XYZ file of N, CA and C in Angstrom:
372
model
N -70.043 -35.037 33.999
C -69.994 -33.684 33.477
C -69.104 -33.676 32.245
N -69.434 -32.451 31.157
C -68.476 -32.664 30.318
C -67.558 -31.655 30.532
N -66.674 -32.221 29.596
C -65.418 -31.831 29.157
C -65.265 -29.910 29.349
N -64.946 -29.184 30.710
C -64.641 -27.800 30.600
C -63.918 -27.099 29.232
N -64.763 -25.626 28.684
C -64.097 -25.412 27.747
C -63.016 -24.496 28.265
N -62.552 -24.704 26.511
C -60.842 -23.860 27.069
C -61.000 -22.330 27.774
N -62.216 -21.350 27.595
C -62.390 -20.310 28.118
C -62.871 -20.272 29.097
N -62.200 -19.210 30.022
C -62.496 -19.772 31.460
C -64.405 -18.467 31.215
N -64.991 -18.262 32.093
C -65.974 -18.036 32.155
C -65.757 -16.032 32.754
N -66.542 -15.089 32.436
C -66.218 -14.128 32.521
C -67.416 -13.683 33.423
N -67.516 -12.099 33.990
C -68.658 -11.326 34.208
C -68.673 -10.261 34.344
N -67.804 -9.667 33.627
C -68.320 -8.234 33.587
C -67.246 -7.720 32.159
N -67.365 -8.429 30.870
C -67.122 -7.850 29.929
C -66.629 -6.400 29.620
N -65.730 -5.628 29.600
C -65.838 -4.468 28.678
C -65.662 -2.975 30.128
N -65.517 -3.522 31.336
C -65.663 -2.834 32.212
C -64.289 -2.734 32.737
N -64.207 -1.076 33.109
C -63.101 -0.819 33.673
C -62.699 -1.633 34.968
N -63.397 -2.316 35.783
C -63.617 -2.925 36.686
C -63.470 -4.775 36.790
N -63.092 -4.710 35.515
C -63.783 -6.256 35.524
C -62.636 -7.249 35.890
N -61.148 -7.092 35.751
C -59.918 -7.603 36.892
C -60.471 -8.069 38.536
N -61.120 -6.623 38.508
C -61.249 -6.577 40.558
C -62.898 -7.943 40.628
N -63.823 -7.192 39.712
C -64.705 -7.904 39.901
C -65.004 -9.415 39.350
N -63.923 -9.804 38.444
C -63.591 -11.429 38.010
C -63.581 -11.584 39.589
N -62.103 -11.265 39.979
C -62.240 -12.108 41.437
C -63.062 -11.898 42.342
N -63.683 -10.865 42.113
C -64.167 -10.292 43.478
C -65.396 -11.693 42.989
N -65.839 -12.020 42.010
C -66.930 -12.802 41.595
C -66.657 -14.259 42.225
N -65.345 -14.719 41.966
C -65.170 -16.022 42.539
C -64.416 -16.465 43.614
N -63.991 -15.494 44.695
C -63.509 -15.230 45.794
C -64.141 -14.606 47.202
N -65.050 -13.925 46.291
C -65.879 -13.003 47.431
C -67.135 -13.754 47.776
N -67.051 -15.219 47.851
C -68.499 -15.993 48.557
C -67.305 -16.479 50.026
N -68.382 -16.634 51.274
C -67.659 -16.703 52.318
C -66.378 -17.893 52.121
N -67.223 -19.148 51.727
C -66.820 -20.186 51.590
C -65.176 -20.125 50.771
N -65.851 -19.797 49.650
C -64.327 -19.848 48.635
C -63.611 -20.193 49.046
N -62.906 -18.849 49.624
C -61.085 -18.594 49.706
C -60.561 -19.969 50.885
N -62.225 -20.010 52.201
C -61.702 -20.905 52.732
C -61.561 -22.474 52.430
N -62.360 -22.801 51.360
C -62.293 -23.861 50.664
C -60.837 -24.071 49.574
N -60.852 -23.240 49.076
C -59.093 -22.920 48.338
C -58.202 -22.769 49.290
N -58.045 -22.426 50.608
C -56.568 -22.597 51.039
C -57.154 -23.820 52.327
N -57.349 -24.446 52.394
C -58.120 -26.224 52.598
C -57.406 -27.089 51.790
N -57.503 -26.782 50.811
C -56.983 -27.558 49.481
C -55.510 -27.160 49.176
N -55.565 -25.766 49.027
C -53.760 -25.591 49.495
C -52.686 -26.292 50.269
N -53.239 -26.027 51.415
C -52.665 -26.886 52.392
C -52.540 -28.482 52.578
N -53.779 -29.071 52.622
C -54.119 -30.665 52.325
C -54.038 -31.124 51.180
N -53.847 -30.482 49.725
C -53.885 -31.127 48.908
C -55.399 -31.933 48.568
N -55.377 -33.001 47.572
C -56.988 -33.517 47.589
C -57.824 -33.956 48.563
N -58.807 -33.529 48.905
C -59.514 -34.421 50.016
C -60.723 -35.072 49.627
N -61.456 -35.537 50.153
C -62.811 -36.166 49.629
C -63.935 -35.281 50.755
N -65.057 -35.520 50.253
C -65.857 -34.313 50.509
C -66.206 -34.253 52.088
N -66.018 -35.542 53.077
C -66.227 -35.916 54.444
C -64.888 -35.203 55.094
N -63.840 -35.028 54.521
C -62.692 -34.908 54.883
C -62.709 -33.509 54.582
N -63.209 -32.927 53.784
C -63.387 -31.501 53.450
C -64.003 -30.484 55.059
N -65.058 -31.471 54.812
C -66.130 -30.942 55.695
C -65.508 -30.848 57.283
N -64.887 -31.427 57.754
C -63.900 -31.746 58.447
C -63.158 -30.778 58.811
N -62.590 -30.727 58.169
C -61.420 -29.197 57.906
C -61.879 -27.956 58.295
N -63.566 -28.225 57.413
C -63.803 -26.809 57.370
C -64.918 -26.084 58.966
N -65.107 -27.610 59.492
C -65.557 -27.008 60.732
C -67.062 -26.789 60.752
N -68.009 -25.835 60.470
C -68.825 -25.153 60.504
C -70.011 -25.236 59.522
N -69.151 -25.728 58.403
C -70.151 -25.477 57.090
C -70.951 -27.172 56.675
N -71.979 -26.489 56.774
C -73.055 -27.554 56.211
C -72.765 -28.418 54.980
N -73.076 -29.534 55.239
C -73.173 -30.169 54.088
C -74.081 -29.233 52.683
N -74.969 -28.794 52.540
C -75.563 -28.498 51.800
C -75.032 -27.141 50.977
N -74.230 -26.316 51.704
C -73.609 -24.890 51.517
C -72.141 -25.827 51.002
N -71.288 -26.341 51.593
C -69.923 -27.120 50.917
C -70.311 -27.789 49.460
N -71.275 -28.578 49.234
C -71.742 -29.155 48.223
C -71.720 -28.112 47.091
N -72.752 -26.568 47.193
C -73.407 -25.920 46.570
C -72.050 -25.046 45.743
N -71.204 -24.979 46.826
C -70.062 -24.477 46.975
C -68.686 -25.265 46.340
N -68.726 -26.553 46.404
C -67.983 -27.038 45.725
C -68.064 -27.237 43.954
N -69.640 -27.309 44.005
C -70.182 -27.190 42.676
C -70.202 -25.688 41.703
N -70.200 -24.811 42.697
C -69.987 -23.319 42.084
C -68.340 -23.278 41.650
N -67.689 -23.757 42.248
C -66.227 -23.843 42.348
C -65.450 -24.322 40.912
N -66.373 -25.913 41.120
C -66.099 -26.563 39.962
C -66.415 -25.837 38.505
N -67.855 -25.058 38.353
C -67.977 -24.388 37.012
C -67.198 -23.646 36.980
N -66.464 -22.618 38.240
C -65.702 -21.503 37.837
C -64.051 -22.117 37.495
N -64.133 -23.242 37.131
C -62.657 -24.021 36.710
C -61.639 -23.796 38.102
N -62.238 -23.724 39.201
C -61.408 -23.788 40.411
C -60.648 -24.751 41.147
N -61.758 -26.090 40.964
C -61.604 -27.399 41.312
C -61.819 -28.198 40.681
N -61.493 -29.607 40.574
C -62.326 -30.318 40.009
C -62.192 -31.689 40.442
N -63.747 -32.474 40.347
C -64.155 -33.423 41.239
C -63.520 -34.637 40.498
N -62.652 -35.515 41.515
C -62.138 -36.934 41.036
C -63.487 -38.044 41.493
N -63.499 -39.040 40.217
C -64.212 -40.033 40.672
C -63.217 -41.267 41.120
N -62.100 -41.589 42.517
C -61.801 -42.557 42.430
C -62.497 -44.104 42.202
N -61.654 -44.782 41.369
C -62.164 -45.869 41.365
C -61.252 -46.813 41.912
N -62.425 -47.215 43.803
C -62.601 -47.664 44.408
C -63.332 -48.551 44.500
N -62.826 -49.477 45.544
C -64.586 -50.125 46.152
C -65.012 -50.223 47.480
N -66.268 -49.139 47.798
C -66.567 -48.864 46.867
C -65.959 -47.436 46.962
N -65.946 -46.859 44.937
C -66.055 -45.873 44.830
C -66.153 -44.474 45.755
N -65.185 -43.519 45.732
C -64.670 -42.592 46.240
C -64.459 -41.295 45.812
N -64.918 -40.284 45.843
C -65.171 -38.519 45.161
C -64.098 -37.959 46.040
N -63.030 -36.713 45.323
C -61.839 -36.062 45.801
C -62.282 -34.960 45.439
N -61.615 -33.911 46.001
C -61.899 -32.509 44.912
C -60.467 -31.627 45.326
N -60.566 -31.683 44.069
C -58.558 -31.062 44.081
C -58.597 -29.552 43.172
N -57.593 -28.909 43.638
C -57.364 -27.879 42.868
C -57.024 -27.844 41.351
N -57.626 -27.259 40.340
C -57.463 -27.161 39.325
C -55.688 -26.113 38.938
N -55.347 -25.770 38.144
C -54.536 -24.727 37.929
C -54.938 -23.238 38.045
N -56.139 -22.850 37.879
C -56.708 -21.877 38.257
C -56.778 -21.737 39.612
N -57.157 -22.796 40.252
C -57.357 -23.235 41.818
C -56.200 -22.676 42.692
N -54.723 -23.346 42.102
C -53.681 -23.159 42.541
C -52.788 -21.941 42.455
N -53.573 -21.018 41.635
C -52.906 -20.272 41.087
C -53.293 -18.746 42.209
N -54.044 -18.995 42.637
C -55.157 -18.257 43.980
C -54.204 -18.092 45.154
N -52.727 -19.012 44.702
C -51.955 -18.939 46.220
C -51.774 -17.602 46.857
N -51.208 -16.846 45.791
C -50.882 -15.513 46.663
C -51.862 -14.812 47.028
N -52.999 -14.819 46.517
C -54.180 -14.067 46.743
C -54.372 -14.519 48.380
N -54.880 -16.104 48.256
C -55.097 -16.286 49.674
C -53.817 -16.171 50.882
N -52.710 -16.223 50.395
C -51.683 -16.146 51.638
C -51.733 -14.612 51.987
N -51.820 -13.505 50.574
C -52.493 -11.916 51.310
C -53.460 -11.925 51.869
N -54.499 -12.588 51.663
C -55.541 -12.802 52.532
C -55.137 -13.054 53.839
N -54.261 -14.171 54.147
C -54.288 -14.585 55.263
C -53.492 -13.476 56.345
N -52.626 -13.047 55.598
C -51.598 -12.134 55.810
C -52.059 -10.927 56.905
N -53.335 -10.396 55.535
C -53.890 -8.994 56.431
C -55.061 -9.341 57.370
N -55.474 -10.682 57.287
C -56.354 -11.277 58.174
C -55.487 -11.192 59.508
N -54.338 -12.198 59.394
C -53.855 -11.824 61.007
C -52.895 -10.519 61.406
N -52.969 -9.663 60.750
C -52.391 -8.529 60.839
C -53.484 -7.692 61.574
N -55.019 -7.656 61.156
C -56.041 -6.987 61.681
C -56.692 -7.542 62.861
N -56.689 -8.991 63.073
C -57.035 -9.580 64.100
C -56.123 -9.218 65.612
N -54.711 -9.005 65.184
C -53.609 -8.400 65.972
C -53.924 -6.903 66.686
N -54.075 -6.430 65.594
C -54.453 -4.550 65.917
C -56.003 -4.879 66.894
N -57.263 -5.361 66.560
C -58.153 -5.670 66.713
C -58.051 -6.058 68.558
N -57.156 -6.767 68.931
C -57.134 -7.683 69.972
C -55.755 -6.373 71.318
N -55.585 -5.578 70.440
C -54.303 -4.754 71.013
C -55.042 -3.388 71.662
N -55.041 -3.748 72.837
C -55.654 -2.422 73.417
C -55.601 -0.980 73.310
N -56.319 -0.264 73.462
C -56.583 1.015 72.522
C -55.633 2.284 73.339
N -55.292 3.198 72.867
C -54.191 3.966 73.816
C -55.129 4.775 74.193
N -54.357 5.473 75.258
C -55.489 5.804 76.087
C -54.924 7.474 75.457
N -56.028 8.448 75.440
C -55.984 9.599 75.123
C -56.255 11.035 76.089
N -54.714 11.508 76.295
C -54.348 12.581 77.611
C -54.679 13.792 77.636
């Protein structure tokens, strides 16, 4: 692949909206956020080791997903040279930069799972 340019990639130009919907664009696929805090945590992995982590997700959806990732300057794929030869996919600076987003994520994730699981009061 070549060389990413210096501008990161946009979608919604000129819109009062377009802060929420940048991310909402490269955060809001299921996969993402859980593929970015994967990589948070573990640091580089290679794509068997990914898959691993992530439990559930198909080879074909992680792939599609790692590759959407990579254009949006999120990640980007190492070719170690091995033998044989070995593929990593590590967080970019954009990648890393997602921390607080995903630790609020995670935050109000187990905050709602809590309420969710807490039995309902009973009404007298």
């Amino acid at each position: 692949m070549g060389q990413p340019s210096s501008a990161l990639p946009t979608w919604c130009e000129g819109d009062n909206w377009c802060p929420m919907e940048s991310t909402a664009a490269i955060i809001g696929k299921k996969w993402h956020p859980v593929i970015v805090h994967t990589l948070l945590e573990n640091g580089p992995l290679g794509f068997n080791a990914l898959q691993r982590n992530l439990g559930s997700i198909s080879s074909k959806v992680l792939s599609e997903s790692l590759e959407d990732m990579e254009e949006k300057h999120l990640l980007e794929r190492r070719v170690i040279s091995e033998t044989p030869f070995r593929v990593e996919y590590a967080l970019t600076e954009h990648g890393e930069s997602l921390e607080p987003v995903i630790d609020a994520m995670t935050e109000w994730g187990e905050a709602y799972l809590e309420e969710a699981t807490e039995p309902a009061e009973s009404i007298v």
